[in-house]
XYZ file of C-alpha atoms in Angstrom:
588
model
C 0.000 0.000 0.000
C 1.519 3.030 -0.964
C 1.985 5.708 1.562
C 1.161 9.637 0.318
C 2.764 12.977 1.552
C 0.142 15.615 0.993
C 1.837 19.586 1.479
C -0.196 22.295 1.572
C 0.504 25.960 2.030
C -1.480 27.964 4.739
C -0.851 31.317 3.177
C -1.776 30.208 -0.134
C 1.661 31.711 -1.094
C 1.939 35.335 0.451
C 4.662 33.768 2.835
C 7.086 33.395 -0.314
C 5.986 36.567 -1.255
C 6.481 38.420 2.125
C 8.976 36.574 4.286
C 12.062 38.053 3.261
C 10.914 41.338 4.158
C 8.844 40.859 7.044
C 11.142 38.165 8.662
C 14.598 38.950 7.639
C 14.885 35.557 5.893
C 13.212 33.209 2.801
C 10.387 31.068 4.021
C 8.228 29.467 0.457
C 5.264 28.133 2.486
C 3.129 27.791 5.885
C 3.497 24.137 5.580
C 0.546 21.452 6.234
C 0.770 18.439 5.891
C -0.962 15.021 6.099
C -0.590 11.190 5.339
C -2.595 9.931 2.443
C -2.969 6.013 1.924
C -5.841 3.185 1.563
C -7.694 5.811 -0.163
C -8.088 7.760 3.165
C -6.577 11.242 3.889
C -5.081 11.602 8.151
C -4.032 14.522 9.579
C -3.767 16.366 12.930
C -5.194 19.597 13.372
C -8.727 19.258 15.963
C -7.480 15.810 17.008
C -6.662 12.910 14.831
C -9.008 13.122 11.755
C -10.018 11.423 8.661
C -10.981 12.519 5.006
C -10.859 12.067 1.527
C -8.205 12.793 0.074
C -7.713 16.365 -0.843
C -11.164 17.568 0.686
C -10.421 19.578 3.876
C -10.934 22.796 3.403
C -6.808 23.237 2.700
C -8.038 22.861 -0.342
C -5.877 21.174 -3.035
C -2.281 20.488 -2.146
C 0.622 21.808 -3.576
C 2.937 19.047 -3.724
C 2.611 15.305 -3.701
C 5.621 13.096 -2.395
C 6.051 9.841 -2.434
C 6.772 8.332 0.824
C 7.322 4.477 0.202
C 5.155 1.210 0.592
C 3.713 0.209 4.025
C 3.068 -3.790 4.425
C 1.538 -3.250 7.914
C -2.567 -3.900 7.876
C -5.339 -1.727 8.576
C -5.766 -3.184 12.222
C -2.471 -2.479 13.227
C -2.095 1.010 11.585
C -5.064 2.059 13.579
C -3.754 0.622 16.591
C -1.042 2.467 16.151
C -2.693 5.486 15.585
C -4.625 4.869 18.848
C -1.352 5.667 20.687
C -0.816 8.651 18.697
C -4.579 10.110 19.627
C -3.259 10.395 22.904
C -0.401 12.457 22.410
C -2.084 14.272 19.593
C -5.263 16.037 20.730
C -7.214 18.867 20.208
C -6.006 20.503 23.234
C -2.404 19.830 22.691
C -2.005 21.498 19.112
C 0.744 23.918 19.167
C 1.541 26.212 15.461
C 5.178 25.537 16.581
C 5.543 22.904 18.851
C 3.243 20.417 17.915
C 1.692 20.914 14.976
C 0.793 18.422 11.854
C 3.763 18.289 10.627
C 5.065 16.733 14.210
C 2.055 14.161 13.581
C 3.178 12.865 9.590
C 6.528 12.919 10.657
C 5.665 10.346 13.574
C 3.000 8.125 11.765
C 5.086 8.199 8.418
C 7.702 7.083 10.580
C 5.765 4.125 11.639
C 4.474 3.240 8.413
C 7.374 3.592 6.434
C 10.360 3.850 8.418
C 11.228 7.424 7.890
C 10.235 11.059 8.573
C 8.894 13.634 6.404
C 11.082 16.284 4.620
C 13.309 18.042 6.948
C 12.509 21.583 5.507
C 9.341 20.691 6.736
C 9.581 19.790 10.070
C 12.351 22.392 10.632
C 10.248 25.502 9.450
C 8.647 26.356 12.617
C 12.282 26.885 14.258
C 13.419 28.906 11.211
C 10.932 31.193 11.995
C 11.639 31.684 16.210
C 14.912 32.161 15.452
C 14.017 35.222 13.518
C 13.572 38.610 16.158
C 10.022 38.956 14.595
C 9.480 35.623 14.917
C 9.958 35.213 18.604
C 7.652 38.189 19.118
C 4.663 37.699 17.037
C 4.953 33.796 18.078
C 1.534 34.402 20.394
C -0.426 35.910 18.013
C 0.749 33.599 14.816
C -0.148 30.826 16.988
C -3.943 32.468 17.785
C -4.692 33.621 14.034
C -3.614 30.245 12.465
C -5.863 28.172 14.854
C -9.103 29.139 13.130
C -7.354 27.410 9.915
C -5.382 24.990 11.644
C -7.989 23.210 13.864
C -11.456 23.238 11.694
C -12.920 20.146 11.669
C -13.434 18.099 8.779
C -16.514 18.381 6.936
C -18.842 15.278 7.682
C -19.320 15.203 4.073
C -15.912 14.411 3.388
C -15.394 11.758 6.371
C -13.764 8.572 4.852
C -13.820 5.362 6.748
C -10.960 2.418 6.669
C -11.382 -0.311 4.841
C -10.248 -3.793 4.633
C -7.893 -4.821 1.524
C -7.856 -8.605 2.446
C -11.238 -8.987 0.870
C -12.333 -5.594 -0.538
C -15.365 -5.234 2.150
C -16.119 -2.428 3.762
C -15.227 -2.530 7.415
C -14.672 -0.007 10.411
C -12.014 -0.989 12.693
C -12.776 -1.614 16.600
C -10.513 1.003 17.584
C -11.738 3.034 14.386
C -11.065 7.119 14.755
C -13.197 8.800 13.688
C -12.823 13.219 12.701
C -13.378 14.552 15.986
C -11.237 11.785 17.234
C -13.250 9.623 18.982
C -13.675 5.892 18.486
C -16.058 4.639 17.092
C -17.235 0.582 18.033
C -17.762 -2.032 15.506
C -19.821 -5.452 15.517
C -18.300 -8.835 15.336
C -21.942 -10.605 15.335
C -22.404 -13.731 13.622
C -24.369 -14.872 10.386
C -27.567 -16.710 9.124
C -25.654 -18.660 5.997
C -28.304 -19.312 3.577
C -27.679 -22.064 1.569
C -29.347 -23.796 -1.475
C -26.535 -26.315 -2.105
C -25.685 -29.869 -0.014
C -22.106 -29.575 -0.762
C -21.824 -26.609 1.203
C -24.534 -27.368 3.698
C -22.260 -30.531 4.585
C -19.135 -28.035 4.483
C -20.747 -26.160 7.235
C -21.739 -28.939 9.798
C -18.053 -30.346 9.130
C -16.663 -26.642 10.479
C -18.627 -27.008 13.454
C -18.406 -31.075 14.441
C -16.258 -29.385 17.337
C -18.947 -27.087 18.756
C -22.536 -26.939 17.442
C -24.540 -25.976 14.613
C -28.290 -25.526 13.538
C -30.717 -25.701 9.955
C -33.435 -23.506 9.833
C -35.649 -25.387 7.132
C -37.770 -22.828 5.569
C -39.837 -21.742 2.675
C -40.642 -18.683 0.831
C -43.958 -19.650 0.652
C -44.559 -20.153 4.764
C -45.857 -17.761 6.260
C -44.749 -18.908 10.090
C -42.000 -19.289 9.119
C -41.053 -15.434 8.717
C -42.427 -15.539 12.433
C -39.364 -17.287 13.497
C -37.284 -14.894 10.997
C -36.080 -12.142 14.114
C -35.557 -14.444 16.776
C -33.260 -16.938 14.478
C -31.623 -13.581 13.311
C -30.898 -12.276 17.057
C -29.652 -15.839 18.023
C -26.696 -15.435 14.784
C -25.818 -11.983 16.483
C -25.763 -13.904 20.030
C -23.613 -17.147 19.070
C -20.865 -14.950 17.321
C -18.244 -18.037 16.879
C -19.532 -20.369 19.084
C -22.441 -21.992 16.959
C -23.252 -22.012 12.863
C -26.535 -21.089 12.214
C -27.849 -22.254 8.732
C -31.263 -21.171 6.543
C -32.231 -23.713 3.968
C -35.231 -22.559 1.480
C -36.286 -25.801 0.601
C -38.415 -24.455 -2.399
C -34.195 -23.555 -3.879
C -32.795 -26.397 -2.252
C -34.540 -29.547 -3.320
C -31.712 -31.653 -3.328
C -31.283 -30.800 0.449
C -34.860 -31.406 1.297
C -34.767 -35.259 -0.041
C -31.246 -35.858 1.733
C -33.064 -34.983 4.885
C -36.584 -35.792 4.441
C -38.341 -32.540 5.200
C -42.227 -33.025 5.369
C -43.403 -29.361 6.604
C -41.523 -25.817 7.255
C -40.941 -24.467 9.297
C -38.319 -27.528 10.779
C -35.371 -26.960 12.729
C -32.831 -29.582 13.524
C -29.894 -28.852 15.941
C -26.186 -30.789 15.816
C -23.738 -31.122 19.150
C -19.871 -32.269 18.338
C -21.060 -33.616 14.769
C -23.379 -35.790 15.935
C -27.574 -34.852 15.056
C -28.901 -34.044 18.802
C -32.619 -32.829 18.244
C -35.816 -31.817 15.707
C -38.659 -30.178 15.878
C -41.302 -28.691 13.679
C -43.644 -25.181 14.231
C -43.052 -21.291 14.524
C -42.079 -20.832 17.976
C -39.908 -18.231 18.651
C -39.557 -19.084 22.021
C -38.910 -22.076 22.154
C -36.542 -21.468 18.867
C -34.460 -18.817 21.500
C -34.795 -21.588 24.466
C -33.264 -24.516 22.724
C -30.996 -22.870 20.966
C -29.094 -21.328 23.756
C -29.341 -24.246 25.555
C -27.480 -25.552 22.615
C -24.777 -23.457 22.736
C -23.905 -23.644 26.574
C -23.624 -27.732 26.309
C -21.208 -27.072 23.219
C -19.443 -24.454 24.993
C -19.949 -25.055 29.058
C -19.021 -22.152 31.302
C -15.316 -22.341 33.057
C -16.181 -23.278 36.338
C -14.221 -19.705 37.568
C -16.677 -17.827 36.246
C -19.564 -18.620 38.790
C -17.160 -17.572 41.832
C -16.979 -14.214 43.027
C -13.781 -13.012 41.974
C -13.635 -9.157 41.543
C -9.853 -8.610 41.053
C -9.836 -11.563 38.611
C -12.813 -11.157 37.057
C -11.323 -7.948 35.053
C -8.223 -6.938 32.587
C -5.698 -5.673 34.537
C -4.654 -3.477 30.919
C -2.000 -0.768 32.760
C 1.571 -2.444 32.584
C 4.020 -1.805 35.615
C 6.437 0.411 33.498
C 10.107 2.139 34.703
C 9.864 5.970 33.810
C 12.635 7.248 36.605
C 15.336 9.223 34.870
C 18.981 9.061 36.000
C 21.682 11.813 35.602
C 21.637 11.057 31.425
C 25.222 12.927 30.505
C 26.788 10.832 33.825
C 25.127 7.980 31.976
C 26.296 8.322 28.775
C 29.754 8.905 29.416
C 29.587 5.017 31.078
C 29.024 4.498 27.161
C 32.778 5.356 26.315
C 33.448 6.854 22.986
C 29.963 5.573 21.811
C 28.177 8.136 23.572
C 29.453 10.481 21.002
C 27.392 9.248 18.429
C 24.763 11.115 17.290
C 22.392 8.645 17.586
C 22.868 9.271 21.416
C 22.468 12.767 21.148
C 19.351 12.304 19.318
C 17.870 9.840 22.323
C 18.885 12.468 24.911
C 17.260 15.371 23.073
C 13.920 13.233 22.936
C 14.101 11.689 26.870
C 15.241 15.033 28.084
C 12.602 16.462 26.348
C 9.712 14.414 27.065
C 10.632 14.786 30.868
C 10.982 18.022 31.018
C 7.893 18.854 29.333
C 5.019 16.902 28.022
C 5.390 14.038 25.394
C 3.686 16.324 23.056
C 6.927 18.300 22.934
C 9.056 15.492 21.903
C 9.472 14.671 17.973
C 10.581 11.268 17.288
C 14.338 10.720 16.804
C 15.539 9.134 13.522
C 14.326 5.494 15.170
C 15.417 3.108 11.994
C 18.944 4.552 12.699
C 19.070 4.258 16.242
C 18.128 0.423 15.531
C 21.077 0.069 12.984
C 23.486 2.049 15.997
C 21.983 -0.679 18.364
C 22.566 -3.583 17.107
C 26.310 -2.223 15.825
C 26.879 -1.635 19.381
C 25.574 -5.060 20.920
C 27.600 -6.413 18.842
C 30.927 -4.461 19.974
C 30.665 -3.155 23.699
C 31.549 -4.925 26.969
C 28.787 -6.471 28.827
C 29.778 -3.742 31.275
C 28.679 -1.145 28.700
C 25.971 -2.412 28.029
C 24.131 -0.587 30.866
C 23.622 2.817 29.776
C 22.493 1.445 26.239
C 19.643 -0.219 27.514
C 18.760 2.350 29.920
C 18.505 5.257 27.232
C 16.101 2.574 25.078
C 14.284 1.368 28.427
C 13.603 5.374 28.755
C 12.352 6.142 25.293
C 10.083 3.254 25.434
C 7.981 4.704 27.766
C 6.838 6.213 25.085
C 3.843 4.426 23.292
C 5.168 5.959 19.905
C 8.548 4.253 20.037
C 7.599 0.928 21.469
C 5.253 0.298 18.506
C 7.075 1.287 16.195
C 9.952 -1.482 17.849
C 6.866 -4.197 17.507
C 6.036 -3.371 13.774
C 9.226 -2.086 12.307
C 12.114 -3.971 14.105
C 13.547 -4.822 10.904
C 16.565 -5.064 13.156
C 15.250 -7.252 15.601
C 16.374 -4.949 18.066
C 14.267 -6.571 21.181
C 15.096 -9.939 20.171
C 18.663 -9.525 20.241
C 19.106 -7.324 23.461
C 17.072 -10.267 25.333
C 19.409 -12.368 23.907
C 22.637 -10.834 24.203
C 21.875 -10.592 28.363
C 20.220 -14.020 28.534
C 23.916 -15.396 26.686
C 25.623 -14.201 29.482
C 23.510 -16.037 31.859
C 25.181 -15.788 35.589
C 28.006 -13.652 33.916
C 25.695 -10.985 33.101
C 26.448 -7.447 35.434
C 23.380 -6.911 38.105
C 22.911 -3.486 36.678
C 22.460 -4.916 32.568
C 19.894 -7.640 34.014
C 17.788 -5.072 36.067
C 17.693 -2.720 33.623
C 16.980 -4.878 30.991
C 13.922 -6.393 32.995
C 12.672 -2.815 33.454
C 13.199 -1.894 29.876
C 11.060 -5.105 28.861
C 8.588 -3.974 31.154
C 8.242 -1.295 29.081
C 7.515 -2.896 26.020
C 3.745 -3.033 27.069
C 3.292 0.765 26.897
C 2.191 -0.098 23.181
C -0.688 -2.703 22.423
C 1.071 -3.155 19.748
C 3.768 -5.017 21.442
C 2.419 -7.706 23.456
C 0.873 -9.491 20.768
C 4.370 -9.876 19.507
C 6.474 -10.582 22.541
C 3.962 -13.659 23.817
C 3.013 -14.891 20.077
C 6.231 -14.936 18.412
C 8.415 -17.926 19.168
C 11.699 -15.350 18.688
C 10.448 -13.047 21.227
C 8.493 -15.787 23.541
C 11.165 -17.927 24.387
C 13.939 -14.951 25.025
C 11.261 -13.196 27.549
C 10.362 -16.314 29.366
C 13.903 -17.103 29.714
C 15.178 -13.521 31.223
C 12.142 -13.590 33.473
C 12.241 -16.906 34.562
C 16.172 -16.803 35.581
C 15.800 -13.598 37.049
C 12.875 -14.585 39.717
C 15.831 -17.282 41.131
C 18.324 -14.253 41.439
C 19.254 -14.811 45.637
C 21.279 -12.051 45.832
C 19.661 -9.206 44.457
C 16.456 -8.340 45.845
C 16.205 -5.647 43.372
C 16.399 -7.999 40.562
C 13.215 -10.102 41.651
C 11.032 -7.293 42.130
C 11.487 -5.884 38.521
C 10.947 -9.701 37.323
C 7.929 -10.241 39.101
C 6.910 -7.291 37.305
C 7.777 -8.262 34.247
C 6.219 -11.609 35.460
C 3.217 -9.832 35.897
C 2.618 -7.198 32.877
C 2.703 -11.077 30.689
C 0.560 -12.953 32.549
C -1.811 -9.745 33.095
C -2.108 -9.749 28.902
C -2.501 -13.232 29.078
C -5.288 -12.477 31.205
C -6.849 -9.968 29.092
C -6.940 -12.283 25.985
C -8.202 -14.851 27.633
C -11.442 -13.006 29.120
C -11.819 -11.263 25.377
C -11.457 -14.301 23.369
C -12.639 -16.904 25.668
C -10.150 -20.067 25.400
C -7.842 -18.241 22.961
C -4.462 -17.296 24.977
C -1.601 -15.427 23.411
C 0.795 -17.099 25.495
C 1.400 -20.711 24.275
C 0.411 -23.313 27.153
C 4.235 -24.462 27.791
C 5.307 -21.012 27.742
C 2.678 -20.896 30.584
C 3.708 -23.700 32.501
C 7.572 -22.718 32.230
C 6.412 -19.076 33.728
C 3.994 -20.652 36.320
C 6.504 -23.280 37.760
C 9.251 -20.432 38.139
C 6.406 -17.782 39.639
C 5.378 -20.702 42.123
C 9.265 -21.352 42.923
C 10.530 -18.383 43.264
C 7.553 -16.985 45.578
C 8.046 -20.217 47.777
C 11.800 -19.023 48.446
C 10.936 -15.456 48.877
C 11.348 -14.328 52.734
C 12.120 -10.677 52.671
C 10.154 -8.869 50.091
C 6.490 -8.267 50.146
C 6.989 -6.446 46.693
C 7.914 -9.112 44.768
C 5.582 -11.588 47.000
C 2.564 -9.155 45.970
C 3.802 -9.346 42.248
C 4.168 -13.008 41.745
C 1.138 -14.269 43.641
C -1.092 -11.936 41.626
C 0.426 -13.184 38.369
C -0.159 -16.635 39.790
C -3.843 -15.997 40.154
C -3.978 -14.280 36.489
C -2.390 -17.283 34.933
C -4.622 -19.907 36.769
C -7.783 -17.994 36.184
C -9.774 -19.815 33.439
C -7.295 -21.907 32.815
C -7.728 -25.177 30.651
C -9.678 -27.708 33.270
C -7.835 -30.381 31.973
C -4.964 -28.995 30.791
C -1.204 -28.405 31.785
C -1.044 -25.577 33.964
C -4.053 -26.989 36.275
C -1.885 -30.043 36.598
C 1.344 -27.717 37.484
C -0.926 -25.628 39.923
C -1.739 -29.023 41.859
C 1.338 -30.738 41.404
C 3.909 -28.063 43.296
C 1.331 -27.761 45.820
C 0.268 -23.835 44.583
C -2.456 -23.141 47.390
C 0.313 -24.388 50.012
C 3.217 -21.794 48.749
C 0.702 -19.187 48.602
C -0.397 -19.938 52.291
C 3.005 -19.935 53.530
C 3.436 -16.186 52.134
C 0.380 -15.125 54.260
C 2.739 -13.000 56.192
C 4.079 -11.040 53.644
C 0.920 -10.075 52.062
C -0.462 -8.046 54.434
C -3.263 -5.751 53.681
C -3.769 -8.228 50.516
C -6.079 -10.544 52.256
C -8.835 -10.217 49.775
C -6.273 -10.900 46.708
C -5.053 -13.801 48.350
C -8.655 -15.193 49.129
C -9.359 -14.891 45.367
C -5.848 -16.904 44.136
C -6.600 -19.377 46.468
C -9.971 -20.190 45.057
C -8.482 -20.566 41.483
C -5.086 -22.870 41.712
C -7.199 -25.624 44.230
């Protein structure tokens, strides 16, 4: 999909006419500036917004540049662009701070792996550093908001759509012009079918749950009674059941297969297998047997009819590491690699962001700090290797920079800093191991990331490792309160997929059992800090909750005796009595 640079001028040219005089120096345009791609025009001016292309009331632009081809898909991009809502809003637009240039040059950055021109993104500071410049700066800033921050037309709203299949679709987290998001259905589907082939194609997709025929006709009357209710019970199942219509005056083939002798007819299917039939136009009774259908094929987890408040919800905010040390004292620990500029570049942005809000910080040149990264993982001391992963751990924080790391690491740049420090195993420095646990931590500031680091085999396997070798770390107290941390921001997504997608987890079930067996370990040998206690046995209770009845982890849970190690911690989890109630109930 190619990726669009549309550049407008504000002044419709009267600053190339003007700007030499008035400002001492050559300025050709009030630049604008917007990403064009999908067919879909986004820009930041009253918030995130949408268009068609080329109808804001910028009118038409005055250049076009190409920025490149973007492989990501819609879903992600708007992910993506989730994070970016929060840094870009309404109230946050500045003409010379943080304007829309700031917000191309970040998504294009994402999308394609590179800024926007610099000329661009530089303009605003060619200006203040004019005398004129400086002083009018309050009132340029007032008179351009009226042009800056209209809202787009509803006329010209564009939606997102899908490219797999050339439907029209609006995203979950769709945004809409005034920036708000806008919800989606996921609802199920009557298939109407005419055809036995595919009537038998559909009761083969569902011999592992359960499926229903609706055997109508178009001349039946009661059977159009039965039409809403059958309709509402599609929306209801979602995935869990296949409900079929079969017009039997279409489908005659069908009809004789299954010996139909009056519509309407219904006949219901558990595991494969034919379970029940009955003939008339009774909605209710439709609705009753039905969902009592689809609970035998899918049963409720048995957690689900305790009273579990702290379990019973995502737990979606990550423990992150935002402190900032002494960043020059820092980077000298770097050596003659903290002269790079790609260090410089990091500072700028952390020192920024802290100093002042995120919405101040532009994006460093990320794809070649990830080049400078892995050049330097590959060359510096383990005892360097500190103050690298502390500058990254620090830009992380930053929802913009850790999804770009999950959907541009062409580098692999997480992959091989876990496994640089998990190669050094007991070798590795205490201060590389904590603050590479912290900076992993950090990795969930995007929800763009976790999908990656728990369903990838690459990223999986390194994480599990770090965080599983760190919760045995006797010496360093420090050390098994950032991995029980880290132990906790996984098994808290973990968590969260498995309430959203019912018995769908991200986190593959020996991953799980590998994590659970070092989380019930390492909080049996804990004796001095309630930190780390309070960490792992909440993890514990996230990873057992809804767990697979018969499955691995239940038999891990039972096997290292889970609701005796958490018993024994009693006194360290003081003022946690209701948590602890609530794990207990779940790894018995």
């Amino acid at each position: 999909m190619e990726v669009q640079l549309y550049v407008y001028d504000l002044s419709k040219g009267l600053a190339r006419q003007i700007s030499r005089n008035f400002l001492g120096t050559q300025i050709d345009a009030v630049y604008h500036t917007s990403l064009v791609f999908g067919g879909i025009e986004y820009f930041f001016g009253a918030g995130v917004q949408t268009c068609y292309p080329g109808s804001t009331h910028h009118g038409r632009p005055m250049e076009i540049i190409s920025m490149g081809q973007t492989q990501l898909g819609l879903e992600v991009i708007l992910e993506y662009l989730d994070s970016l809502k929060i840094i870009y809003t309404a109230e946050s637009y500045d003409l010379f701070l943080h304007n829309c240039n700031n917000f191309s040059n970040d998504f294009a950055m994402f999308l394609v792996g590179k800024g926007i021109p610099s000329h661009i993104t530089s303009l605003p500071q060619t200006v203040l550093n004019t005398p004129f410049g400086q002083m009018l700066k309050p009132q340029l800033d007032q008179a351009m908001r009226g042009i800056t921050q209209t809202p787009a037309p509803p006329s010209s709203i564009r939606q997102p759509t899908t490219s797999s299949n050339g439907t029209t679709a609006k995203h979950p987290n769709y945004v809409n012009s005034n920036g708000a998001k806008e919800p989606t259905s996921r609802a199920g589907m009557v298939h109407n079918v005419t055809r036995l082939r595919e009537l038998n194609q559909l009761l083969d997709s569902a011999k592992s749950s359960c499926a229903v025929i609706f055997f109508t006709s178009a001349t039946c009357p009661p059977c159009k009674l039965c039409y809403p209710a059958y309709e509402e019970l599609a929306v209801e199942a979602g995935s869990k059941a296949v409900l079929i219509k079969v017009d039997l005056s279409q489908a005659h083939e069908i009809g004789s297969t299954y010996q139909v002798r009056a519509t309407p007819t219904f006949m219901t299917f558990l595991n494969g297998d034919k379970m029940d039939e009955w003939s008339g136009a009774n909605p209710g009774k439709l609705l009753g047997n039905i969902r009592l259908l689809i609970q035998m094929a899918h049963p409720p987890h048995p957690h689900t009819s305790l009273r579990l408040p702290k379990l019973q919800q995502p737990h979606c905010k990550p423990v992150t590491y935002a402190k900032v040390p002494p960043l020059d004292k820092m980077i000298a620990k770097l050596g003659a690699s903290g002269n790079a500029s790609q260090v410089s570049e990091l500072k700028h942005f952390i020192a920024t962001r802290t100093s002042s809000e995120a919405a101040s910080a532009p994006l460093p040149q990320l794809p070649e700090i990830s080049t400078f990264v892995i050049e330097s993982l590959q060359t510096l001391p383990s005892t360097s290797l500190f103050p690298l992963i502390d500058l990254l751990r620090l830009a992380f924080v930053d929802p913009r920079v850790s999804g770009y790391f999950a959907e541009d690491d062409k580098e692999l740049v997480v992959p091989s800093i876990l496994s640089r420090v998990n190669i050094l195993g007991d070798d590795c420095p205490y201060t590389v191991r904590i603050v590479t646990l912290q900076f992993a931590c950090n990795l969930f500031t995007s929800p763009l990331f976790p999908p990656q680091l728990l369903g990838r085999s690459s990223y999986t396997d390194s994480l599990i490792q770090l965080v599983t070798s760190s919760l045995l770390d006797e010496e360093h107290p420090a050390v098994r309160v950032s991995a029980a941390s880290l132990a906790f921001n996984i098994a808290a997504f973990n968590h969260a997929q498995r309430l959203e997608q019912k018995d769908q987890n991200t986190l593959p079930e020996s991953a799980q059992v590998e994590l659970l067996a070092s989380i019930l370990e390492a909080t049996g040998k804990e004796g001095s800090s309630k930190e780390t206690v309070k960490g792992l046995v909440f993890a514990l209770g996230l990873l057992a909750y809804g767990c697979d009845v018969g499955g691995e982890v239940k038999d891990v849970l039972g096997a290292l005796g889970a609701k005796d190690i958490v018993q024994g911690r009693m006194g360290l989890m003081a003022g946690e009595e209701a948590l602890v109630k609530e794990v207990l109930q779940v790894v018995v």
